[in-house]
Short mmCIF file of C-alpha atoms and ligand atoms in Angstrom, two decimals:
data_model
loop_
_atom_site.label_atom_id
_atom_site.label_comp_id
_atom_site.label_asym_id
_atom_site.label_seq_id
_atom_site.Cartn_x
_atom_site.Cartn_y
_atom_site.Cartn_z
CA MET A 1 162.24 203.97 -37.63
CA SER A 2 162.77 205.90 -40.86
CA ALA A 3 166.09 205.05 -42.81
CA PHE A 4 166.74 208.56 -43.33
CA ASN A 5 167.44 210.62 -40.21
CA HIS A 6 168.02 213.96 -38.84
CA TYR A 7 171.84 215.36 -38.55
CA ILE A 8 172.05 217.36 -35.30
CA ASP A 9 175.46 218.22 -33.72
CA GLY A 10 177.86 215.55 -36.09
CA GLU A 11 175.18 212.57 -35.00
CA TRP A 12 172.31 211.01 -37.52
CA VAL A 13 169.32 210.90 -34.76
CA SER A 14 166.00 209.22 -35.07
CA SER A 15 162.80 210.78 -33.90
CA ALA A 16 159.30 209.24 -33.24
CA GLY A 17 157.45 210.88 -36.52
CA ALA A 18 158.43 209.67 -40.03
CA ALA A 19 156.77 210.87 -43.66
CA ARG A 20 156.81 209.30 -46.92
CA ASN A 21 158.06 210.90 -49.72
CA ILE A 22 155.62 210.15 -52.59
CA ASN A 23 156.85 210.37 -56.69
CA PRO A 24 154.60 213.11 -58.07
CA SER A 25 154.97 211.39 -61.40
CA ASP A 26 153.64 207.96 -59.94
CA THR A 27 152.30 207.99 -56.51
CA ASP A 28 152.52 204.58 -55.98
CA ASP A 29 156.08 205.29 -55.95
CA VAL A 30 157.57 206.14 -52.04
CA ILE A 31 160.54 207.66 -52.09
CA GLY A 32 161.32 206.35 -48.59
CA GLU A 33 160.45 207.75 -45.10
CA TYR A 34 161.62 210.33 -43.53
CA ALA A 35 162.29 211.45 -40.09
CA GLN A 36 159.99 214.36 -38.86
CA ALA A 37 160.78 216.36 -35.85
CA GLY A 38 159.20 217.79 -32.99
CA ARG A 39 160.37 220.35 -30.38
CA ALA A 40 163.33 218.06 -29.05
CA GLU A 41 164.82 217.50 -32.51
CA ALA A 42 164.47 221.29 -33.32
CA GLU A 43 165.93 222.36 -29.89
CA ALA A 44 168.89 220.18 -30.20
CA ALA A 45 169.84 221.47 -33.64
CA ILE A 46 169.47 224.94 -32.26
CA ALA A 47 171.47 224.21 -29.60
CA ALA A 48 174.10 222.40 -31.36
CA ALA A 49 174.48 225.52 -34.22
CA ALA A 50 174.82 227.54 -31.35
CA GLN A 51 177.74 225.59 -29.27
CA ALA A 52 179.48 225.32 -32.68
CA SER A 53 179.54 228.78 -33.42
CA GLY A 54 182.62 230.00 -31.69
CA ALA A 55 185.15 227.91 -32.57
CA TRP A 56 183.70 227.97 -36.31
CA ARG A 57 183.84 231.86 -36.51
CA ALA A 58 187.37 231.46 -35.22
CA GLY A 59 188.72 228.62 -37.17
CA GLY A 60 189.85 229.79 -40.32
CA VAL A 61 189.33 230.37 -43.96
CA GLN A 62 190.89 227.98 -45.68
CA ARG A 63 188.57 224.81 -43.41
CA ARG A 64 185.86 226.66 -44.94
CA PHE A 65 187.40 226.76 -48.29
CA ASP A 66 188.73 222.82 -48.46
CA CYS A 67 184.39 221.47 -47.11
CA LEU A 68 182.57 223.92 -49.11
CA ASP A 69 184.98 222.14 -51.98
CA PHE A 70 184.78 218.77 -51.18
CA ILE A 71 180.43 219.65 -50.70
CA GLY A 72 180.77 221.31 -54.20
CA SER A 73 182.98 218.56 -56.61
CA GLU A 74 180.83 215.66 -54.75
CA ILE A 75 177.50 217.06 -55.66
CA LEU A 76 178.84 217.78 -59.63
CA ALA A 77 180.64 213.83 -59.34
CA ARG A 78 177.17 212.38 -58.46
CA LYS A 79 174.68 214.53 -60.68
CA ASP A 80 173.03 211.68 -62.33
CA GLU A 81 171.75 210.25 -59.12
CA LEU A 82 171.57 213.33 -57.25
CA GLY A 83 169.07 214.78 -60.65
CA ARG A 84 167.19 211.50 -60.58
CA LEU A 85 166.25 211.70 -56.96
CA LEU A 86 165.62 215.05 -57.46
CA ALA A 87 162.99 214.49 -60.52
CA ARG A 88 161.69 211.24 -58.69
CA GLU A 89 160.60 213.37 -55.52
CA GLU A 90 159.71 216.88 -57.06
CA GLY A 91 158.80 215.63 -60.42
CA LYS A 92 160.58 218.45 -62.98
CA THR A 93 162.39 216.63 -66.02
CA LEU A 94 165.41 214.52 -65.99
CA PRO A 95 167.71 217.18 -67.32
CA GLU A 96 166.04 220.18 -65.11
CA ALA A 97 166.61 218.48 -62.41
CA THR A 98 170.11 217.32 -63.22
CA GLY A 99 170.82 220.92 -64.23
CA GLU A 100 169.72 222.05 -60.70
CA VAL A 101 171.85 219.61 -59.40
CA VAL A 102 174.65 221.25 -61.32
CA ARG A 103 173.73 224.55 -60.46
CA ALA A 104 173.82 223.47 -56.19
CA GLY A 105 177.50 222.19 -57.11
CA GLN A 106 178.53 225.03 -58.90
CA ILE A 107 177.00 227.53 -56.00
CA PHE A 108 179.32 225.42 -52.99
CA LYS A 109 182.31 226.20 -55.78
CA PHE A 110 181.79 229.77 -55.64
CA PHE A 111 181.48 230.37 -52.27
CA ALA A 112 184.63 227.85 -51.14
CA GLY A 113 186.23 231.10 -53.05
CA GLU A 114 184.31 233.68 -51.60
CA ALA A 115 185.76 232.60 -48.13
CA LEU A 116 188.86 233.31 -49.30
CA ARG A 117 187.63 236.39 -50.61
CA ILE A 118 185.88 238.10 -47.39
CA PRO A 119 185.75 241.83 -48.38
CA GLY A 120 186.84 244.39 -46.19
CA ASP A 121 188.13 248.03 -46.02
CA ALA A 122 190.94 250.52 -44.76
CA THR A 123 190.24 253.75 -44.94
CA ALA A 124 191.82 257.32 -43.38
CA SER A 125 190.50 258.11 -40.48
CA VAL A 126 189.42 261.98 -40.06
CA ARG A 127 191.66 261.93 -37.40
CA PRO A 128 195.22 262.01 -37.59
CA GLY A 129 197.58 259.31 -36.28
CA VAL A 130 194.05 256.89 -36.42
CA ASP A 131 193.16 253.47 -38.77
CA VAL A 132 190.26 252.75 -39.46
CA GLU A 133 188.77 249.02 -40.04
CA VAL A 134 185.97 247.62 -42.07
CA THR A 135 185.41 243.86 -41.20
CA ARG A 136 182.70 241.61 -41.98
CA GLU A 137 182.17 239.07 -39.59
CA PRO A 138 180.08 236.07 -38.80
CA VAL A 139 175.92 236.63 -37.87
CA GLY A 140 176.02 233.58 -36.06
CA VAL A 141 173.01 231.07 -36.01
CA VAL A 142 171.89 230.68 -39.47
CA ALA A 143 168.42 228.97 -40.13
CA ALA A 144 167.43 227.90 -43.39
CA ILE A 145 163.75 227.16 -44.32
CA THR A 146 163.50 225.97 -47.95
CA PRO A 147 160.65 225.68 -50.65
CA TRP A 148 159.59 222.15 -52.81
CA ASN A 149 160.59 223.86 -55.86
CA PHE A 150 164.23 223.86 -56.21
CA PRO A 151 165.08 221.04 -53.48
CA ILE A 152 168.75 221.52 -54.10
CA ALA A 153 169.66 224.26 -55.43
CA ILE A 154 167.84 226.64 -53.52
CA PRO A 155 169.48 224.98 -49.81
CA ALA A 156 172.79 225.37 -51.47
CA TRP A 157 172.00 228.87 -52.09
CA LYS A 158 171.85 229.59 -48.52
CA ILE A 159 173.49 227.04 -46.95
CA ALA A 160 176.93 228.04 -48.76
CA PRO A 161 176.94 231.63 -48.11
CA ALA A 162 175.92 230.85 -44.64
CA LEU A 163 179.07 228.70 -44.21
CA ALA A 164 181.63 230.43 -46.15
CA TYR A 165 181.11 233.33 -43.98
CA GLY A 166 181.19 232.09 -40.88
CA ASN A 167 177.82 230.95 -39.54
CA THR A 168 176.42 227.61 -38.18
CA VAL A 169 173.32 226.33 -39.49
CA VAL A 170 169.91 224.44 -38.78
CA PHE A 171 168.14 223.42 -42.12
CA LYS A 172 164.45 222.94 -42.87
CA PRO A 173 163.77 221.72 -46.17
CA ALA A 174 160.23 221.20 -47.21
CA GLU A 175 157.92 218.78 -46.18
CA LEU A 176 157.44 217.61 -50.00
CA VAL A 177 161.50 216.96 -50.81
CA PRO A 178 163.26 215.62 -48.29
CA GLY A 179 164.93 213.02 -50.06
CA SER A 180 167.19 216.08 -51.88
CA ALA A 181 167.90 217.81 -48.75
CA TRP A 182 168.94 214.16 -47.02
CA ALA A 183 170.96 213.42 -50.11
CA LEU A 184 172.49 217.59 -49.64
CA SER A 185 173.16 216.79 -45.89
CA GLU A 186 175.11 213.41 -46.15
CA ILE A 187 177.16 215.23 -47.97
CA ILE A 188 177.73 218.18 -45.87
CA ALA A 189 178.49 215.58 -42.52
CA ARG A 190 181.55 213.87 -44.73
CA SER A 191 183.08 217.02 -45.33
CA GLY A 192 184.87 217.92 -42.43
CA LEU A 193 182.93 220.35 -40.38
CA PRO A 194 183.13 220.20 -37.09
CA ALA A 195 179.74 218.84 -35.27
CA GLY A 196 177.25 221.09 -34.83
CA VAL A 197 178.38 223.57 -37.22
CA PHE A 198 175.42 222.40 -39.99
CA ASN A 199 172.36 220.67 -39.03
CA LEU A 200 169.44 218.96 -40.22
CA VAL A 201 166.06 218.45 -39.13
CA MET A 202 162.93 218.14 -41.02
CA GLY A 203 159.26 218.23 -40.34
CA GLU A 204 156.33 220.61 -40.55
CA GLY A 205 157.09 224.23 -40.88
CA ARG A 206 154.34 225.22 -38.59
CA GLU A 207 156.03 223.08 -35.93
CA VAL A 208 159.60 222.97 -36.63
CA GLY A 209 159.98 225.75 -38.89
CA GLN A 210 157.94 228.03 -35.86
CA ILE A 211 160.19 226.63 -33.39
CA LEU A 212 163.48 228.36 -35.01
CA LEU A 213 161.56 231.85 -35.88
CA ASP A 214 161.09 231.92 -32.04
CA ASP A 215 164.31 230.84 -30.94
CA PRO A 216 166.37 233.67 -29.73
CA ARG A 217 169.60 231.38 -30.55
CA VAL A 218 168.66 231.56 -34.17
CA ASP A 219 170.40 234.73 -35.31
CA ALA A 220 169.27 234.88 -38.52
CA VAL A 221 166.65 233.17 -41.15
CA SER A 222 166.92 232.99 -44.77
CA PHE A 223 163.52 232.02 -46.36
CA THR A 224 162.00 230.88 -49.47
CA GLY A 225 158.04 230.31 -49.75
CA SER A 226 154.95 231.82 -49.90
CA VAL A 227 154.05 235.23 -48.72
CA GLY A 228 151.91 233.85 -46.37
CA THR A 229 154.61 232.08 -44.30
CA GLY A 230 156.91 235.04 -44.74
CA ALA A 231 154.83 237.48 -43.28
CA ARG A 232 155.07 235.17 -40.22
CA VAL A 233 158.25 235.04 -40.41
CA ALA A 234 159.17 238.36 -40.51
CA ALA A 235 156.45 239.41 -37.55
CA ALA A 236 158.51 236.80 -35.60
CA CYS A 237 161.78 237.65 -36.24
CA SER A 238 161.14 241.59 -36.35
CA GLY A 239 159.68 240.70 -32.68
CA ARG A 240 163.04 239.60 -31.39
CA GLY A 241 165.16 241.24 -32.94
CA ALA A 242 166.54 238.32 -35.76
CA ARG A 243 168.02 239.38 -39.06
CA PHE A 244 165.89 237.66 -41.69
CA GLN A 245 165.53 237.46 -45.54
CA LEU A 246 162.55 236.58 -47.20
CA GLU A 247 162.06 235.40 -50.78
CA MET A 248 158.16 235.39 -51.98
CA GLY A 249 156.28 234.82 -54.91
CA GLY A 250 155.95 236.52 -57.90
CA LYS A 251 153.51 237.39 -60.93
CA ASN A 252 156.23 237.91 -63.44
CA PRO A 253 155.16 239.63 -66.61
CA LEU A 254 157.17 239.06 -70.19
CA VAL A 255 156.34 242.16 -72.48
CA VAL A 256 156.41 241.13 -75.89
CA LEU A 257 156.40 244.05 -78.68
CA ALA A 258 155.47 244.27 -82.22
CA ASP A 259 159.27 244.30 -83.39
CA ALA A 260 160.44 241.29 -81.61
CA ASP A 261 161.29 238.48 -83.12
CA MET A 262 158.38 236.68 -83.18
CA ASP A 263 159.61 233.18 -82.75
CA ALA A 264 162.15 233.54 -80.29
CA ALA A 265 159.30 235.20 -78.19
CA VAL A 266 157.30 232.78 -78.60
CA ALA A 267 160.04 230.32 -76.98
CA CYS A 268 160.77 232.61 -74.43
CA ALA A 269 157.23 232.86 -72.93
CA LEU A 270 156.90 228.44 -73.43
CA ASN A 271 160.09 228.32 -71.49
CA GLY A 272 159.40 231.07 -68.58
CA ALA A 273 155.79 230.31 -68.49
CA PHE A 274 155.36 226.66 -68.92
CA PHE A 275 159.14 224.56 -68.14
CA SER A 276 159.32 223.23 -64.42
CA THR A 277 155.61 222.87 -64.62
CA GLY A 278 155.32 226.29 -64.30
CA GLN A 279 156.10 225.89 -60.43
CA ARG A 280 159.00 228.52 -60.12
CA CYS A 281 158.90 232.01 -58.73
CA THR A 282 160.24 233.44 -61.79
CA ALA A 283 157.53 231.84 -64.29
CA SER A 284 156.05 234.06 -66.37
CA SER A 285 152.54 234.14 -66.02
CA ARG A 286 151.55 237.15 -67.44
CA LEU A 287 152.56 237.74 -70.95
CA ILE A 288 151.53 241.25 -72.29
CA VAL A 289 151.35 241.54 -75.85
CA GLU A 290 151.06 244.76 -78.08
CA THR A 291 147.77 244.71 -79.50
CA SER A 292 149.29 244.55 -83.22
CA VAL A 293 151.09 241.02 -82.90
CA HIS A 294 148.70 239.66 -80.26
CA ASP A 295 146.48 237.41 -82.32
CA GLN A 296 149.40 236.26 -84.28
CA PHE A 297 151.29 235.45 -80.75
CA VAL A 298 148.78 233.53 -79.56
CA GLU A 299 148.12 231.63 -82.36
CA ALA A 300 152.27 230.70 -82.48
CA LEU A 301 151.84 230.17 -78.54
CA THR A 302 148.69 228.10 -78.58
CA SER A 303 150.77 225.41 -80.52
CA ARG A 304 153.72 225.27 -79.05
CA VAL A 305 151.70 224.67 -75.80
CA LYS A 306 149.47 222.24 -77.28
CA ALA A 307 152.73 219.77 -78.45
CA LEU A 308 154.16 220.32 -75.18
CA ARG A 309 154.98 216.42 -74.12
CA VAL A 310 153.85 216.07 -70.53
CA GLY A 311 154.51 212.70 -68.85
CA HIS A 312 156.79 210.99 -66.02
CA ALA A 313 160.10 213.20 -65.03
CA LEU A 314 162.12 210.39 -65.89
CA ALA A 315 160.85 209.61 -69.02
CA GLU A 316 162.73 210.21 -72.04
CA GLY A 317 161.69 213.10 -73.89
CA THR A 318 159.16 214.60 -71.28
CA GLU A 319 158.92 218.17 -71.47
CA ILE A 320 156.82 218.80 -68.38
CA GLY A 321 156.61 216.86 -65.73
CA PRO A 322 153.90 217.05 -62.72
CA VAL A 323 152.36 219.50 -60.76
CA VAL A 324 154.04 218.88 -57.19
CA ASP A 325 151.18 217.32 -55.52
CA GLN A 326 146.95 216.90 -55.01
CA GLY A 327 146.65 220.02 -53.21
CA GLN A 328 148.81 222.29 -56.12
CA PHE A 329 146.84 220.11 -58.76
CA ASP A 330 143.27 221.15 -56.94
CA LYS A 331 144.50 224.87 -56.82
CA ASN A 332 145.51 224.96 -60.48
CA ARG A 333 142.17 223.87 -61.22
CA ARG A 334 140.44 226.37 -58.78
CA TYR A 335 142.47 229.27 -60.86
CA LEU A 336 141.23 228.15 -63.90
CA ASP A 337 137.49 228.23 -63.06
CA ILE A 338 138.36 231.94 -61.53
CA GLY A 339 139.59 232.59 -64.91
CA LYS A 340 136.50 231.70 -66.60
CA GLU A 341 134.23 232.95 -63.97
CA GLU A 342 136.15 236.29 -64.37
CA GLY A 343 135.44 235.90 -68.22
CA ALA A 344 139.22 234.95 -69.50
CA ALA A 345 138.77 232.80 -72.39
CA LEU A 346 140.95 229.54 -71.82
CA VAL A 347 142.73 228.76 -75.62
CA CYS A 348 143.75 225.34 -74.35
CA GLY A 349 145.13 223.39 -71.30
CA GLY A 350 143.89 222.33 -67.89
CA GLU A 351 142.75 219.14 -67.96
CA ARG A 352 143.99 216.12 -66.23
CA LEU A 353 145.83 213.98 -68.25
CA GLU A 354 146.22 210.00 -67.93
CA ARG A 355 149.05 208.61 -68.01
CA ASP A 356 150.85 204.95 -67.35
CA THR A 357 151.45 205.91 -64.16
CA PRO A 358 149.37 207.53 -61.64
CA GLY A 359 150.24 210.98 -61.25
CA PHE A 360 149.23 214.63 -60.95
CA TYR A 361 149.49 215.36 -64.48
CA MET A 362 148.14 218.71 -66.04
CA ALA A 363 147.79 219.62 -69.90
CA PRO A 364 149.66 223.40 -69.55
CA ALA A 365 147.00 225.45 -69.62
CA LEU A 366 146.66 229.12 -71.59
CA PHE A 367 144.10 232.23 -71.21
CA ALA A 368 143.56 234.93 -73.35
CA GLY A 369 141.57 237.79 -73.34
CA THR A 370 142.61 238.62 -70.18
CA GLY A 371 142.62 242.04 -67.90
CA ASN A 372 145.30 242.53 -65.72
CA HIS A 373 143.20 242.72 -62.97
CA MET A 374 141.77 239.61 -62.99
CA ARG A 375 142.51 237.14 -60.17
CA ILE A 376 144.49 234.75 -62.11
CA ASN A 377 146.84 238.01 -62.88
CA GLN A 378 147.43 239.58 -59.88
CA GLU A 379 147.74 236.13 -57.20
CA GLU A 380 150.44 234.06 -57.90
CA ILE A 381 149.15 230.30 -59.00
CA PHE A 382 152.65 228.23 -59.48
CA GLY A 383 151.30 225.77 -62.08
CA PRO A 384 151.39 225.57 -65.37
CA VAL A 385 148.96 228.72 -65.99
CA ALA A 386 149.86 231.58 -67.96
CA ALA A 387 147.18 234.45 -69.08
CA VAL A 388 147.56 236.74 -72.25
CA ILE A 389 146.85 240.77 -71.50
CA ALA A 390 146.79 242.85 -75.04
CA ALA A 391 148.54 246.23 -74.18
CA ALA A 392 148.20 249.46 -76.96
CA ASP A 393 151.48 249.87 -77.37
CA LEU A 394 155.07 250.44 -74.56
CA ASP A 395 153.67 252.71 -71.93
CA GLU A 396 150.60 250.59 -71.99
CA ALA A 397 152.50 247.36 -71.51
CA VAL A 398 154.78 249.08 -68.84
CA ALA A 399 151.90 250.10 -66.72
CA ILE A 400 150.59 246.67 -66.78
CA ALA A 401 153.87 244.96 -65.91
CA ASN A 402 153.86 247.10 -63.17
CA ASP A 403 150.91 246.70 -61.63
CA THR A 404 150.71 243.89 -59.34
CA PRO A 405 151.72 243.37 -55.73
CA PHE A 406 155.35 241.82 -56.68
CA GLY A 407 158.15 242.46 -58.24
CA LEU A 408 160.43 239.62 -58.96
CA SER A 409 161.51 239.65 -62.51
CA ALA A 410 160.18 240.98 -65.79
CA GLY A 411 161.33 240.27 -68.91
CA ILE A 412 160.55 242.32 -72.64
CA CYS A 413 160.92 240.91 -76.13
CA THR A 414 162.41 243.11 -78.61
CA THR A 415 164.82 244.49 -81.13
CA SER A 416 164.85 248.29 -80.14
CA LEU A 417 167.44 249.42 -78.04
CA LYS A 418 165.25 252.25 -76.76
CA SER A 419 162.42 250.31 -76.14
CA ALA A 420 164.59 247.41 -74.07
CA ALA A 421 166.35 250.59 -72.08
CA ARG A 422 163.44 252.34 -71.52
CA PHE A 423 161.71 248.78 -69.61
CA LYS A 424 165.16 248.18 -67.82
CA ARG A 425 164.82 251.85 -66.65
CA GLU A 426 160.96 251.47 -65.69
CA SER A 427 160.05 248.03 -64.35
CA ARG A 428 159.85 247.70 -61.04
CA ALA A 429 160.98 244.20 -60.44
CA GLY A 430 164.36 243.58 -59.05
CA MET A 431 165.40 241.40 -62.29
CA VAL A 432 164.80 242.36 -65.59
CA MET A 433 165.19 239.81 -68.96
CA VAL A 434 165.71 241.34 -72.15
CA ASN A 435 164.63 238.69 -74.84
CA LEU A 436 165.43 235.75 -72.55
CA PRO A 437 162.94 233.72 -70.13
CA THR A 438 161.89 235.66 -66.88
CA ALA A 439 163.00 232.52 -65.41
CA GLY A 440 166.90 230.95 -65.43
CA VAL A 441 169.44 233.25 -63.72
CA ASP A 442 173.40 233.20 -63.04
CA TYR A 443 174.11 231.30 -59.72
CA HIS A 444 177.34 234.30 -59.41
CA ALA A 445 174.79 237.30 -59.52
CA PRO A 446 172.09 238.57 -57.30
CA PHE A 447 168.41 236.95 -57.54
CA GLY A 448 165.45 239.03 -55.61
CA GLY A 449 163.00 241.00 -56.59
CA THR A 450 160.99 244.57 -55.17
CA LYS A 451 157.53 245.00 -53.24
CA ALA A 452 155.79 241.43 -52.29
CA SER A 453 158.36 239.41 -54.10
CA SER A 454 161.26 239.66 -51.55
CA GLN A 455 162.61 241.38 -48.26
CA GLY A 456 165.79 242.22 -46.93
CA PRO A 457 169.40 241.76 -48.91
CA ARG A 458 169.47 239.75 -51.72
CA GLU A 459 170.88 236.05 -52.32
CA GLN A 460 173.87 234.74 -54.49
CA GLY A 461 176.96 236.25 -55.70
CA ARG A 462 179.07 238.29 -53.34
CA TYR A 463 175.21 240.81 -52.64
CA ALA A 464 175.17 237.51 -49.98
CA ALA A 465 177.40 239.04 -47.61
CA GLU A 466 175.01 241.67 -47.22
CA PHE A 467 173.04 238.79 -45.43
CA TYR A 468 175.30 236.42 -43.98
CA THR A 469 177.82 238.87 -42.19
CA THR A 470 177.58 241.44 -39.97
CA VAL A 471 180.21 244.55 -40.28
CA LYS A 472 182.04 245.66 -37.58
CA THR A 473 184.08 249.12 -37.55
CA ALA A 474 187.37 248.94 -35.47
CA TYR A 475 188.88 252.42 -34.91
CA VAL A 476 192.88 251.75 -34.33
CA GLY A 477 194.96 254.49 -32.50
CA ALA A 478 198.73 254.90 -32.44
P1 LIG B 501 155.04 226.75 -50.17
O1 LIG B 501 153.59 226.95 -50.63
O2 LIG B 501 156.01 226.71 -51.79
O3 LIG B 501 154.77 225.03 -49.64
P2 LIG B 501 155.41 227.57 -47.41
O4 LIG B 501 155.75 229.03 -47.25
O5 LIG B 501 154.23 226.23 -46.95
O6 LIG B 501 155.26 227.86 -49.08
O7 LIG B 501 156.62 226.64 -47.18
C1 LIG B 501 158.21 227.26 -47.38
C2 LIG B 501 158.35 226.84 -46.16
O8 LIG B 501 158.33 227.01 -45.02
C3 LIG B 501 158.60 225.15 -45.72
O9 LIG B 501 160.17 224.39 -45.30
C4 LIG B 501 157.81 225.08 -45.02
O10 LIG B 501 157.80 224.29 -44.12
C5 LIG B 501 158.20 226.30 -43.67
N1 LIG B 501 156.97 226.55 -43.42
C6 LIG B 501 155.59 226.48 -43.71
N2 LIG B 501 154.96 227.26 -42.14
C7 LIG B 501 155.98 227.83 -41.54
C8 LIG B 501 155.53 228.48 -40.18
N3 LIG B 501 154.66 228.43 -39.43
N4 LIG B 501 157.51 228.38 -39.52
C9 LIG B 501 158.59 228.80 -40.01
N5 LIG B 501 158.47 227.96 -41.20
C10 LIG B 501 157.43 227.32 -42.31
#
């Protein structure tokens, strides 16, 4: 029996299966055994969420505020401990992990406030003597299906708005990171929510996740993960008329113009491409550099990349943690081979690094002399790998930036207001960054992309209401 169980209908529930949670910085370090749900647990969680829905939607917003505020406060108070757990199971560095935990706490605090500010409209009717009221109501049962790369922030930005707007939740975290999910759920379980309002089921996506997608009692699915799984979510949900929201990959460009502050541009590229081991959907994987400064940029970036300290996520001074697991490590290596076969020049990195503990350590890799049509510039790798593409001028840079199946984030480094304004206008991405890394966003502003990156309403901030509520229009006569 595992020490870390599912949370269903207000109870901690074990199940037959369990899975080990392994530290990618030290594969000898087992974080714990986490219960693995099957059909019975998934269906019990859905039934509990459906059962609790009516009373929760009618329960009033003060209680929602109190619960979310409690959760946010406890996450913030325990940021160091939760940050260590997150770094240990996911492999991002301790400062990055602690920062993510703080972000999760802030998100719960934000949506505690939003529960008291659910918007509505009163408008004049075209018929005299009639009033028109537009209100926002809960959708019902929401399934939150999350990836491994932000083990507490992404669950927070789905669970917090779902609860704030009066929905009940079934949370299915990624297989690789049940630890942070369980710790978050343990806090939520003590926050004063009625039984069944929030449920945690851990387990395989293709089994437990698929049950959530197919069950008619699940009214909405908020998913972050791969494009392939996102297509499954879309097919299952649209087939049965359920609401869905998808956040998937990116192949985010960072354009560097000749007039940019070169040190700042190199710092943006370094951060955007390699921090969090490049395992961010907003990572800058395509560095599009104006030809006149191309060589200077590559030289400066290469020396910064080579100097990055790759090591154990918990070790003092580590700048880049390990890759999350062997599967992702192998995928990164495959793309390095693909890049070389396509004729790209590997300027540095890509090799396996030995450290004191057995882990998935990879030297950050930089390609130069690449073309945008190459697979390494069209397909998401999701590792510490970036490629430089030369562009003659802003026109060509914009065209290359937009020539991708994805459209999540896009950045430009320039000192020209005119060029920045044009890039903001012409970029086909959902988020545009000027003189900032492509990764790194605020929690109260909408997050999301275009094309294959996203589908459905935006996440985060007040825009989250679009997904987690349904609009009712009431006509009231005299
Ligand atoms: P990644 O490549 O980041 O692991 P996935 O799309 O495989 O991306 O996983 C994201 C989330 O989707 C995880 O929680 C995973 O368990 C879940 N998942 C995977 N397959 C399915 C599926 N068929 N139905 C529902 N959820 C799934």
